[in-house]
Amino acid sequence: MNWSAEMGLGGMRILITRAADGNEDLSALVRRAGGVPVPFPTIRLVPPADCGPLDREIGRLSSFDWILFTSANAARFFLDRAARLGVVSWPASLRAASVGPGTTGELSSRGVAVHLTARKHTAEGLFAALRDEGIAGRRFLLPRAEEGREILPEAIRKEGGQVVPVVAYRNAPAEKDEETASEILADPPDVCTFASPSAFRNLFLLLGEESVREMLSKSRIAVIGEVTARAVRERDFRVDIMPETYTLKAMVDAIEASLADGR
């Protein structure tokens, strides 16, 4: 039987640990595939503790050639802050680059023209796309999470570009949903999904080390990309499912394929 085509997720319970204001898109994908989303946010996204550096860069957008967005959350927080400062249009000379379709969609829905979307939806993929456009001598603004990776800034600098990373948002532990916590500990979900390292780490803060280990021993673990996979493996867990393309849709497709294969 072709499980993927005929049954999709077949009523499987899929734990969703993304922030509450960003988990509906993944929940919708799970429902569309025939699964049952179990939202249990482990993170909440909040503005920087000090918005001064972000405000300063928003005030000098005309000094940059490119603005780079490596997540939809970075785009959302940057645009919200810009709007709050009264910056509703950007200099015509400023070009926007996006790491993938989700981020491009967030920007486009807010009226921002996206000039470049990476074919491979990672920092490495975005760098490769920028290199085709020319990096040496150009200035890049990189709004990102507080714990942003250094791989993209370092690669741009090595290529002769100037890059200014600035914190647009940060992760904080979510408030614990006691009812759902009891439910998932008593009856572990079929698949636990993690879209960021902090979503994985905060699960332990909310539920406790031993309880999480017991739960995850009875579930498959799905992650959206290599950075999150590394965080899972560093804690000595096995990554069961990871898509080749780092998008939410690809992760749900990979879960379906894994279940169909019986892996």
XYZ file of N, CA, C and O in Angstrom, residues 103-231:
516
model
N 10.123 32.902 3.827
C 10.601 34.256 4.126
C 10.198 35.218 3.003
O 9.755 36.349 3.271
N 10.329 34.760 1.780
C 9.908 35.590 0.650
C 8.413 35.908 0.748
O 7.983 37.041 0.494
N 7.625 34.908 1.138
C 6.189 35.138 1.279
C 5.875 36.175 2.344
O 4.991 37.015 2.158
N 6.594 36.109 3.474
C 6.379 37.083 4.539
C 6.698 38.490 4.049
O 5.959 39.440 4.299
N 7.805 38.635 3.334
C 8.206 39.950 2.828
C 7.209 40.447 1.778
O 6.771 41.605 1.816
N 6.859 39.580 0.870
C 5.951 39.987 -0.208
C 4.590 40.390 0.334
O 3.980 41.344 -0.154
N 4.118 39.657 1.356
C 2.802 39.984 1.933
C 2.811 41.339 2.618
O 1.749 41.931 2.838
N 4.010 41.827 2.932
C 4.129 43.144 3.580
C 4.539 44.220 2.581
O 4.910 45.332 2.966
N 4.518 43.878 1.287
C 4.799 44.862 0.255
C 6.263 45.092 -0.044
O 6.611 46.080 -0.696
N 7.131 44.184 0.409
C 8.570 44.328 0.155
C 8.946 43.514 -1.082
O 8.682 42.305 -1.138
N 9.551 44.166 -2.060
C 10.004 43.463 -3.253
C 11.235 42.629 -2.924
O 12.185 43.139 -2.327
N 11.201 41.360 -3.273
C 12.334 40.466 -3.023
C 13.078 40.257 -4.347
O 12.505 39.781 -5.320
N 14.334 40.617 -4.349
C 15.114 40.561 -5.583
C 15.838 39.240 -5.762
O 16.295 38.920 -6.855
N 15.949 38.468 -4.680
C 16.714 37.228 -4.756
C 16.213 36.259 -3.690
O 16.096 36.624 -2.527
N 15.905 35.033 -4.098
C 15.563 33.972 -3.152
C 16.514 32.809 -3.390
O 16.671 32.354 -4.532
N 17.144 32.343 -2.313
C 18.133 31.271 -2.449
C 17.480 29.991 -2.958
O 16.364 29.658 -2.572
N 18.199 29.291 -3.813
C 17.671 28.009 -4.306
C 17.785 26.938 -3.222
O 16.910 26.093 -3.082
N 18.868 26.955 -2.451
C 18.995 26.067 -1.294
C 18.722 26.915 -0.063
O 19.384 27.930 0.165
N 17.753 26.485 0.753
C 17.214 27.368 1.783
C 18.010 27.322 3.087
O 17.494 26.972 4.157
N 19.275 27.653 2.973
C 20.167 27.721 4.117
C 21.034 28.974 3.987
O 21.066 29.612 2.924
N 21.766 29.288 5.055
C 22.699 30.417 4.978
C 23.720 30.184 3.878
O 24.092 31.104 3.139
N 24.161 28.941 3.745
C 25.116 28.608 2.694
C 24.489 28.826 1.313
O 25.145 29.317 0.379
N 23.219 28.461 1.190
C 22.541 28.649 -0.077
C 22.364 30.116 -0.412
O 22.494 30.533 -1.571
N 22.080 30.919 0.608
C 21.920 32.359 0.375
C 23.255 32.977 -0.024
O 23.313 33.837 -0.922
N 24.314 32.534 0.630
C 25.636 33.052 0.264
C 25.969 32.710 -1.192
O 26.479 33.552 -1.947
N 25.688 31.492 -1.591
C 25.978 31.085 -2.977
C 25.208 31.961 -3.968
O 25.746 32.363 -5.007
N 23.961 32.268 -3.635
C 23.152 33.107 -4.525
C 23.707 34.529 -4.587
O 23.749 35.144 -5.658
N 24.143 35.046 -3.438
C 24.704 36.403 -3.411
C 26.018 36.480 -4.175
O 26.315 37.486 -4.821
N 26.794 35.429 -4.085
C 28.085 35.431 -4.777
C 27.894 35.574 -6.282
O 28.691 36.223 -6.964
N 26.814 34.999 -6.782
C 26.526 35.148 -8.211
C 26.219 36.597 -8.572
O 26.382 37.007 -9.727
N 25.740 37.369 -7.579
C 25.379 38.772 -7.816
C 26.569 39.714 -7.606
O 26.513 40.879 -7.994
N 27.614 39.203 -6.931
C 28.766 40.039 -6.619
C 28.735 40.532 -5.187
O 27.733 41.113 -4.743
N 29.793 40.281 -4.455
C 29.840 40.612 -3.029
C 30.906 41.670 -2.710
O 30.664 42.580 -1.910
N 32.068 41.580 -3.321
C 33.198 42.465 -2.984
C 32.798 43.935 -3.081
O 32.208 44.377 -4.069
N 33.117 44.671 -2.005
C 32.879 46.109 -1.998
C 31.451 46.520 -1.684
O 31.164 47.721 -1.614
N 30.568 45.578 -1.465
C 29.163 45.915 -1.185
C 28.861 45.777 0.301
O 29.520 45.053 1.018
N 27.824 46.507 0.714
C 27.427 46.501 2.125
C 26.111 45.735 2.292
O 25.162 45.948 1.538
N 26.088 44.879 3.326
C 24.938 44.007 3.566
C 24.430 44.208 5.001
O 25.229 44.186 5.945
N 23.136 44.375 5.138
C 22.518 44.425 6.464
C 21.850 43.079 6.720
O 21.117 42.565 5.867
N 22.104 42.514 7.896
C 21.601 41.178 8.220
C 20.808 41.205 9.532
O 21.355 40.966 10.602
N 19.506 41.502 9.476
C 18.679 41.385 10.691
C 18.493 39.898 11.002
O 18.206 39.107 10.111
N 18.640 39.513 12.277
C 18.588 38.089 12.595
C 18.251 37.869 14.066
O 18.092 38.822 14.842
N 18.186 36.595 14.447
C 17.930 36.245 15.842
C 19.172 36.536 16.687
O 20.284 36.624 16.171
N 18.955 36.641 17.983
C 20.066 36.941 18.889
C 21.156 35.882 18.801
O 22.345 36.194 18.900
N 20.738 34.620 18.587
C 21.714 33.528 18.512
C 22.007 33.160 17.059
O 22.233 31.990 16.737
N 22.043 34.147 16.180
C 22.260 33.879 14.765
C 23.613 33.249 14.497
O 24.595 33.504 15.189
N 23.649 32.417 13.463
C 24.908 31.770 13.087
C 25.856 32.779 12.450
O 25.428 33.766 11.860
N 27.128 32.500 12.536
C 28.140 33.407 11.987
C 28.565 33.014 10.585
O 29.368 33.714 9.959
N 28.057 31.910 10.092
C 28.567 31.400 8.817
C 28.352 32.371 7.663
O 29.232 32.563 6.825
N 27.191 33.028 7.616
C 26.927 33.948 6.508
C 27.777 35.223 6.610
O 28.416 35.605 5.614
N 27.832 35.901 7.790
C 28.715 37.074 7.882
C 30.167 36.754 7.569
O 30.845 37.513 6.870
N 30.640 35.620 8.075
C 32.043 35.258 7.832
C 32.298 35.015 6.354
O 33.333 35.437 5.810
N 31.377 34.358 5.690
C 31.563 34.067 4.267
C 31.552 35.355 3.448
O 32.344 35.515 2.510
N 30.673 36.289 3.787
C 30.599 37.559 3.055
C 31.895 38.351 3.246
O 32.442 38.923 2.294
N 32.389 38.386 4.472
C 33.630 39.131 4.747
C 34.817 38.530 3.985
O 35.653 39.246 3.443
N 34.874 37.205 3.936
C 35.962 36.557 3.208
C 35.920 36.881 1.723
O 36.934 36.894 1.047
N 34.714 37.180 1.239
C 34.545 37.484 -0.189
C 34.751 38.964 -0.483
O 34.619 39.408 -1.611
N 35.053 39.752 0.593
C 35.327 41.169 0.386
C 34.152 42.090 0.597
O 34.231 43.288 0.287
N 33.060 41.572 1.132
C 31.906 42.422 1.409
C 31.918 42.930 2.842
O 32.650 42.420 3.687
N 31.122 43.954 3.112
C 30.957 44.459 4.470
C 29.564 44.034 4.939
O 28.583 44.274 4.232
N 29.493 43.435 6.117
C 28.199 42.967 6.605
C 27.979 43.474 8.023
O 28.901 43.482 8.851
N 26.755 43.916 8.286
C 26.375 44.406 9.604
C 25.247 43.520 10.134
O 24.081 43.697 9.772
N 25.572 42.539 10.997
C 24.506 41.761 11.637
C 23.861 42.603 12.744
O 24.562 43.342 13.456
N 22.560 42.497 12.885
C 21.873 43.231 13.944
C 20.734 42.362 14.472
O 20.048 41.673 13.702
N 20.564 42.361 15.786
C 19.533 41.518 16.408
C 18.158 42.142 16.175
O 17.904 43.282 16.565
N 17.278 41.363 15.517
C 15.904 41.815 15.266
C 14.919 41.193 16.248
O 13.832 41.735 16.464
N 15.285 40.030 16.817
C 14.412 39.369 17.788
C 15.227 38.350 18.573
O 16.365 38.042 18.215
N 14.621 37.852 19.619
C 15.298 36.826 20.408
C 14.270 35.806 20.876
O 13.059 36.085 20.909
N 14.768 34.635 21.234
C 13.911 33.557 21.729
C 13.874 33.577 23.245
O 14.895 33.760 23.899
N 12.692 33.335 23.789
C 12.544 33.174 25.233
C 11.674 31.940 25.466
O 10.879 31.569 24.589
N 11.817 31.289 26.613
C 10.967 30.120 26.869
C 9.493 30.510 26.890
O 9.121 31.566 27.400
N 8.676 29.651 26.319
C 7.234 29.899 26.318
C 6.640 29.596 27.686
O 7.245 28.886 28.497
N 5.463 30.115 27.916
C 4.741 29.760 29.141
C 4.225 28.331 28.985
O 3.690 27.972 27.932
N 4.371 27.521 29.997
C 4.027 26.102 29.912
C 2.513 25.893 29.863
O 1.783 26.419 30.703
N 2.080 25.140 28.862
C 0.678 24.727 28.749
C 0.525 23.433 29.549
O 0.867 22.354 29.076
N 0.021 23.536 30.765
C -0.010 22.397 31.681
C -0.866 21.255 31.158
O -0.501 20.077 31.295
N -1.995 21.583 30.544
C -2.897 20.538 30.067
C -2.241 19.709 28.959
O -2.264 18.476 28.981
N -1.628 20.413 27.980
C -0.979 19.698 26.882
C 0.263 18.964 27.378
O 0.569 17.862 26.904
N 0.958 19.548 28.342
C 2.133 18.870 28.898
C 1.747 17.524 29.502
O 2.408 16.504 29.253
N 0.678 17.505 30.246
C 0.219 16.240 30.840
C -0.175 15.250 29.756
O 0.120 14.044 29.847
N -0.826 15.761 28.709
C -1.293 14.886 27.631
C -0.130 14.213 26.900
O -0.145 12.997 26.693
N 0.883 14.996 26.549
C 1.966 14.421 25.731
C 2.911 13.547 26.554
O 3.553 12.651 26.020
N 2.975 13.794 27.843
C 3.801 12.919 28.680
C 3.095 11.588 28.935
O 3.734 10.531 28.985
N 1.780 11.640 29.057
C 1.025 10.408 29.283
C 0.887 9.595 28.008
O 0.871 8.354 28.039
N 0.795 10.283 26.868
C 0.611 9.622 25.577
C 1.495 10.325 24.554
O 1.049 11.231 23.853
N 2.760 9.928 24.453
C 3.707 10.631 23.578
C 3.223 10.711 22.133
O 2.673 9.740 21.604
N 3.419 11.862 21.480
C 3.037 12.009 20.069
C 3.806 11.015 19.200
O 4.867 10.520 19.579
N 3.259 10.753 18.015
C 3.946 9.846 17.082
C 5.230 10.480 16.563
O 6.227 9.791 16.364
N 5.170 11.805 16.304
C 6.342 12.520 15.811
C 6.457 13.844 16.563
O 5.458 14.552 16.731
N 7.656 14.164 17.025
C 7.922 15.458 17.656
C 8.741 16.289 16.673
O 9.793 15.839 16.214
N 8.260 17.481 16.346
C 8.944 18.319 15.357
C 9.642 19.498 16.033
O 9.126 20.073 16.996
N 10.795 19.848 15.461
C 11.566 20.980 15.986
C 12.084 21.793 14.803
O 12.746 21.260 13.916
N 11.766 23.087 14.809
C 12.172 23.967 13.711
C 13.336 24.869 14.098
O 13.764 25.697 13.291
N 13.848 24.718 15.311
C 15.002 25.510 15.737
C 15.654 24.823 16.923
O 14.992 24.073 17.660
N 16.951 25.066 17.145
C 17.618 24.480 18.317
C 16.965 24.910 19.630
O 16.846 24.106 20.555
N 16.546 26.160 19.716
C 15.959 26.630 20.974
C 14.622 25.954 21.248
O 14.274 25.713 22.413
N 13.876 25.620 20.208
C 12.612 24.901 20.416
C 12.878 23.546 21.048
O 12.117 23.091 21.910
N 13.960 22.904 20.632
C 14.325 21.605 21.205
C 14.827 21.776 22.643
O 14.367 21.096 23.554
N 15.733 22.705 22.840
C 16.318 22.867 24.179
C 15.267 23.281 25.208
O 15.284 22.818 26.355
N 14.355 24.145 24.812
C 13.370 24.636 25.776
C 12.361 23.575 26.194
O 11.718 23.696 27.237
N 12.217 22.532 25.378
C 11.322 21.437 25.765
C 11.777 20.836 27.089
O 10.963 20.489 27.946
N 13.086 20.754 27.278
C 13.633 20.202 28.524
C 13.403 21.156 29.689
O 13.161 20.723 30.816
N 13.470 22.451 29.414
C 13.217 23.423 30.476
C 11.775 23.339 30.967
O 11.494 23.477 32.161
N 10.851 23.095 30.030
C 9.428 23.102 30.390
C 8.972 21.789 31.022
O 8.110 21.785 31.902
N 9.560 20.669 30.553
C 9.041 19.368 30.992
C 9.984 18.595 31.902
O 9.557 17.630 32.552
N 11.241 18.994 31.918
C 12.199 18.267 32.752
C 12.953 17.217 31.951
O 12.394 16.593 31.038
N 14.213 17.031 32.290
C 15.115 16.163 31.523
C 14.579 14.734 31.396
O 14.462 14.200 30.290
N 14.278 14.107 32.503
C 13.888 12.698 32.458
C 12.555 12.490 31.752
O 12.369 11.519 31.004
N 11.619 13.407 31.974
C 10.308 13.276 31.317
C 10.437 13.382 29.808
O 9.802 12.632 29.057
N 11.280 14.322 29.355
C 11.458 14.481 27.906
C 12.152 13.257 27.321
O 11.779 12.760 26.252
N 13.154 12.763 27.991
C 13.854 11.581 27.481
C 12.898 10.398 27.361
O 12.935 9.642 26.387
N 12.046 10.245 28.344
C 11.060 9.158 28.298
C 10.096 9.359 27.128
O 9.792 8.413 26.387
N 9.634 10.592 26.931
C 8.693 10.868 25.852
C 9.340 10.646 24.491
O 8.776 9.985 23.613
N 10.539 11.203 24.298
C 11.182 11.115 22.989
C 11.619 9.691 22.648
O 11.771 9.351 21.478
N 11.790 8.870 23.665
C 12.153 7.476 23.397
C 11.000 6.724 22.740
O 11.199 5.643 22.174
N 9.803 7.312 22.805
C 8.621 6.647 22.239
C 8.097 7.384 21.007
O 7.021 7.055 20.504
N 8.822 8.399 20.549
C 8.386 9.200 19.398
C 9.504 9.261 18.358
O 10.670 9.045 18.669
N 9.115 9.566 17.115
C 10.118 9.908 16.117
C 10.444 11.392 16.266
O 9.588 12.194 16.655
N 11.674 11.744 15.936
C 12.106 13.141 16.018
C 12.325 13.656 14.597
O 13.109 13.084 13.833
N 11.624 14.752 14.272
C 11.772 15.392 12.961
C 12.299 16.809 13.155
O 11.828 17.541 14.027
N 13.275 17.177 12.350
C 13.843 18.527 12.423
C 13.818 19.141 11.027
O 13.778 18.430 10.016
N 13.901 20.475 10.991
C 13.785 21.148 9.697
C 15.130 21.290 8.996
O 15.176 21.472 7.775
N 16.232 21.200 9.717
C 17.518 21.398 9.049
C 18.689 20.972 9.901
O 18.535 20.522 11.050
N 19.866 21.120 9.351
C 21.080 20.585 9.959
C 21.427 21.274 11.289
O 21.950 20.637 12.203
N 21.142 22.572 11.410
C 21.467 23.279 12.652
C 20.666 22.695 13.819
O 21.214 22.433 14.907
N 19.384 22.463 13.587
C 18.559 21.863 14.637
C 18.952 20.409 14.870
O 18.985 19.944 16.020
N 19.274 19.707 13.806
C 19.709 18.313 13.947
C 20.943 18.216 14.841
O 21.063 17.311 15.671
N 21.849 19.175 14.680
C 23.068 19.159 15.496
C 22.734 19.320 16.980
O 23.314 18.637 17.838
N 21.777 20.201 17.280
C 21.375 20.407 18.678
C 20.762 19.133 19.262
O 20.967 18.814 20.442
